[in-house]
Coordinates of C-alpha atoms in Angstrom, one line a residue:
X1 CA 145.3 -59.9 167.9
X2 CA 145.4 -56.3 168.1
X3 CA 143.6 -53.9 165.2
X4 CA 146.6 -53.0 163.5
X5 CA 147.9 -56.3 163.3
X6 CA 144.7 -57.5 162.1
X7 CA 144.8 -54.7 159.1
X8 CA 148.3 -55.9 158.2
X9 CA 146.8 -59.4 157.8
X10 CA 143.9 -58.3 155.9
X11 CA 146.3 -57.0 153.7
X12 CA 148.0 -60.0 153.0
X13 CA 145.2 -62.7 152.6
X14 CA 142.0 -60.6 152.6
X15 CA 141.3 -58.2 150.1
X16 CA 138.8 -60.1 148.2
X17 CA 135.5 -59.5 147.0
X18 CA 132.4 -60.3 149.0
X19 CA 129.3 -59.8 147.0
X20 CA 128.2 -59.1 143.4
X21 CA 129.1 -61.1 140.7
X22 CA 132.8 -60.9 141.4
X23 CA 132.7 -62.7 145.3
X24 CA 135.9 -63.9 145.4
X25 CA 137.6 -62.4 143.0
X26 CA 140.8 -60.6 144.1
X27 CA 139.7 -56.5 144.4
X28 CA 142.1 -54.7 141.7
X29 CA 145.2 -53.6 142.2
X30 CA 143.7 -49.3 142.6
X31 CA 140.7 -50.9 145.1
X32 CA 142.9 -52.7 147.4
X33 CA 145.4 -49.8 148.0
X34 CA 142.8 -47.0 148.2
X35 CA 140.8 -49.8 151.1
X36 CA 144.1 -50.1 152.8
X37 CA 145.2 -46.5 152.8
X38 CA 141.9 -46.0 154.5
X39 CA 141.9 -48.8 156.9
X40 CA 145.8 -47.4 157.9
X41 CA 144.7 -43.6 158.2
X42 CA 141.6 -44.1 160.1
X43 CA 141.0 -47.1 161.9
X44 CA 145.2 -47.7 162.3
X45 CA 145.1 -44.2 164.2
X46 CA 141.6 -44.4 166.3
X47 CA 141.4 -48.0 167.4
X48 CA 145.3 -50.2 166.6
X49 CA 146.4 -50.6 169.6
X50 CA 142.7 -52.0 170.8
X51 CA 142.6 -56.3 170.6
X52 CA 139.9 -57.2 168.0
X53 CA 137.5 -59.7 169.8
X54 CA 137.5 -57.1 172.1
X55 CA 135.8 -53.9 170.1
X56 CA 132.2 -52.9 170.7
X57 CA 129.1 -51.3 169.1
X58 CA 130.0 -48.2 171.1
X59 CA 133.6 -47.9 169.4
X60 CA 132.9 -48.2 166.6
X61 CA 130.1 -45.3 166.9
X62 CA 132.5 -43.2 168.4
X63 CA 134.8 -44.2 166.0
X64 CA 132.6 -43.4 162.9
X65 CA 131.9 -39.6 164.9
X66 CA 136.1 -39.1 165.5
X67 CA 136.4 -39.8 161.5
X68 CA 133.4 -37.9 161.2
X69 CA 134.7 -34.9 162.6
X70 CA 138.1 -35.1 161.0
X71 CA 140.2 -36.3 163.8
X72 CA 142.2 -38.6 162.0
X73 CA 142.5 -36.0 159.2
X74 CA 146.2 -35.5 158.0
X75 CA 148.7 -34.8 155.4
X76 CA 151.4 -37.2 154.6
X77 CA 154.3 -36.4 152.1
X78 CA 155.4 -39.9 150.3
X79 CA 158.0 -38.4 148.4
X80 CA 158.8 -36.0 145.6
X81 CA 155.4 -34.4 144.2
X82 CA 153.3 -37.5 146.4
X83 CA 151.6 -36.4 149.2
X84 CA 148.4 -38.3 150.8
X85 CA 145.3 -36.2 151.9
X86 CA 143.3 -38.1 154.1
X87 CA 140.2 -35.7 155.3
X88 CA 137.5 -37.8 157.2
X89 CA 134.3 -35.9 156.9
X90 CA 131.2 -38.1 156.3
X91 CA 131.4 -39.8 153.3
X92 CA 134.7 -41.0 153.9
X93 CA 133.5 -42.1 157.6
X94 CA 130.9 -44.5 155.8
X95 CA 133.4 -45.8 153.5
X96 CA 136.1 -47.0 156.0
X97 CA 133.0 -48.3 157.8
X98 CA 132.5 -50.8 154.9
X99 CA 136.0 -51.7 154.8
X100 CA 136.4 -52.0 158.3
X101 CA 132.8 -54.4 158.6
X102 CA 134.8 -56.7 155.5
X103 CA 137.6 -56.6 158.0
X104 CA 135.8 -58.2 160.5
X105 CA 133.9 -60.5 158.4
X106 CA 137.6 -61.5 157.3
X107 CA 138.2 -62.2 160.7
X108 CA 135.3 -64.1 161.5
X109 CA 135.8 -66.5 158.6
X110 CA 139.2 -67.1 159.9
X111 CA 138.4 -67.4 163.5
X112 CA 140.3 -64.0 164.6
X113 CA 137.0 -62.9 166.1
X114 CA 133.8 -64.5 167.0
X115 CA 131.5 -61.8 166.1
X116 CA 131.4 -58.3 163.7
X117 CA 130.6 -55.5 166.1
X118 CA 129.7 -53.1 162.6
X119 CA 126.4 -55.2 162.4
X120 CA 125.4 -53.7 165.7
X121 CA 126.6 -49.9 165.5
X122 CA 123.9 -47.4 165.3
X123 CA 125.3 -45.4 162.3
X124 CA 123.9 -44.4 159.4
X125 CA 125.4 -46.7 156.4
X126 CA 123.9 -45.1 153.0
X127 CA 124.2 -42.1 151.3
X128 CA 122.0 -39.1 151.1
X129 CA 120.3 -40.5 147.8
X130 CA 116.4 -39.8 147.4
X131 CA 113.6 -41.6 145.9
X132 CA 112.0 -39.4 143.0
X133 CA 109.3 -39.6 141.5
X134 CA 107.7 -38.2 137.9
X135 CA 106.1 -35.0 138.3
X136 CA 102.8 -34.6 136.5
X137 CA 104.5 -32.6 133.7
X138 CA 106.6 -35.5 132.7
X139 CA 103.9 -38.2 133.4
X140 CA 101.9 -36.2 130.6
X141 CA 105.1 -36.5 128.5
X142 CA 106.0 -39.8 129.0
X143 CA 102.5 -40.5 127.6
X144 CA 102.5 -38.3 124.7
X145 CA 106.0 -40.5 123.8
X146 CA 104.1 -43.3 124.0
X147 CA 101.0 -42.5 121.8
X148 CA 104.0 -41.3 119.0
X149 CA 105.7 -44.5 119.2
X150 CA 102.4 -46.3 118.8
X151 CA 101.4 -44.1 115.8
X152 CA 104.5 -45.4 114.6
X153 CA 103.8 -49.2 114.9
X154 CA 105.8 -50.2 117.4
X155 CA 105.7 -53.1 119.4
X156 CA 102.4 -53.2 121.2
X157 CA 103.2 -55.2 123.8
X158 CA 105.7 -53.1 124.8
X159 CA 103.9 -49.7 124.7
X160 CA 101.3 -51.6 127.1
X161 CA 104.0 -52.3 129.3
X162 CA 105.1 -48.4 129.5
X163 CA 101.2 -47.4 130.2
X164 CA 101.6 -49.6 133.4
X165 CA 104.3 -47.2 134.2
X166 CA 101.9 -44.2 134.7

């Protein structure tokens, strides 16, 4: 089965939700046209016409770079006052990554393909986020806080509870 094909069925019996507290709940109506529109701009485009059980690690690096780089970026009138803007750029490379991984894990569960080749691809799957930590300045405030709401008579349990924090 090639990609595109594969999409297309995805669309019909796929779009489900795979973890949280929703698995297997239907995705809404807004989620499973926004996952589709990306599947069809940027994996339909870059690797369609390739058969499924037949896509590697390597393509799909190259594939994350190309949507990366904004090869597959476009500009689509729908009609009157509707026109789809489909950039690629980074963020949107990670997110059609996700969809595209569900994809295969679709196919796997119905025996389209034996294995998902997103699992092996070097690329880099989170976002820029940052662990932070309290500065000193707000380490002395948090515990100033804490010595008012004790003055106060709040639960002391609690308060012991927020010293562990500093």
């Amino acid at each position: 089965m090639k990609m595109a094909a594969l999409v297309d069925l995805y669309e019909r019996e796929g779009c489900y939700i795979q973890r949280g507290k929703r698995q297997g709940f239907p995705m809404k109506e807004r989620t499973k046209a926004y996952t589709i529109a990306r599947l069809r701009h940027h994996v339909v485009p870059l690797l369609g016409c390739r058969v499924a059980g037949e896509v590697t690690a390597g393509e799909i690096e190259r594939f994350f770079k190309d949507v990366t780089e904004g090869k597959t970026a476009k500009q689509e009138k729908l009609g009157p006052r509707r026109i789809v803007t489909a950039k690629g750029g980074d963020r949107a490379a990670r997110k059609v990554f996700r969809d595209l991984s569900a994809v295969f894990s679709f196919a796997i569960r119905h025996e389209v393909v034996d294995r998902n080749p997103c699992e092996k691809a070097a690329v880099r799957k989170t976002d820029n986020r940052k662990e932070r930590y309290l500065t000193l300045l707000e380490v002395q405030r948090l515990r100033e806080a804490i010595d008012g709401l004790a003055a106060k008579g709040t639960n002391t349990k609690a308060l012991d509870i927020m010293r562990l924090w500093h």
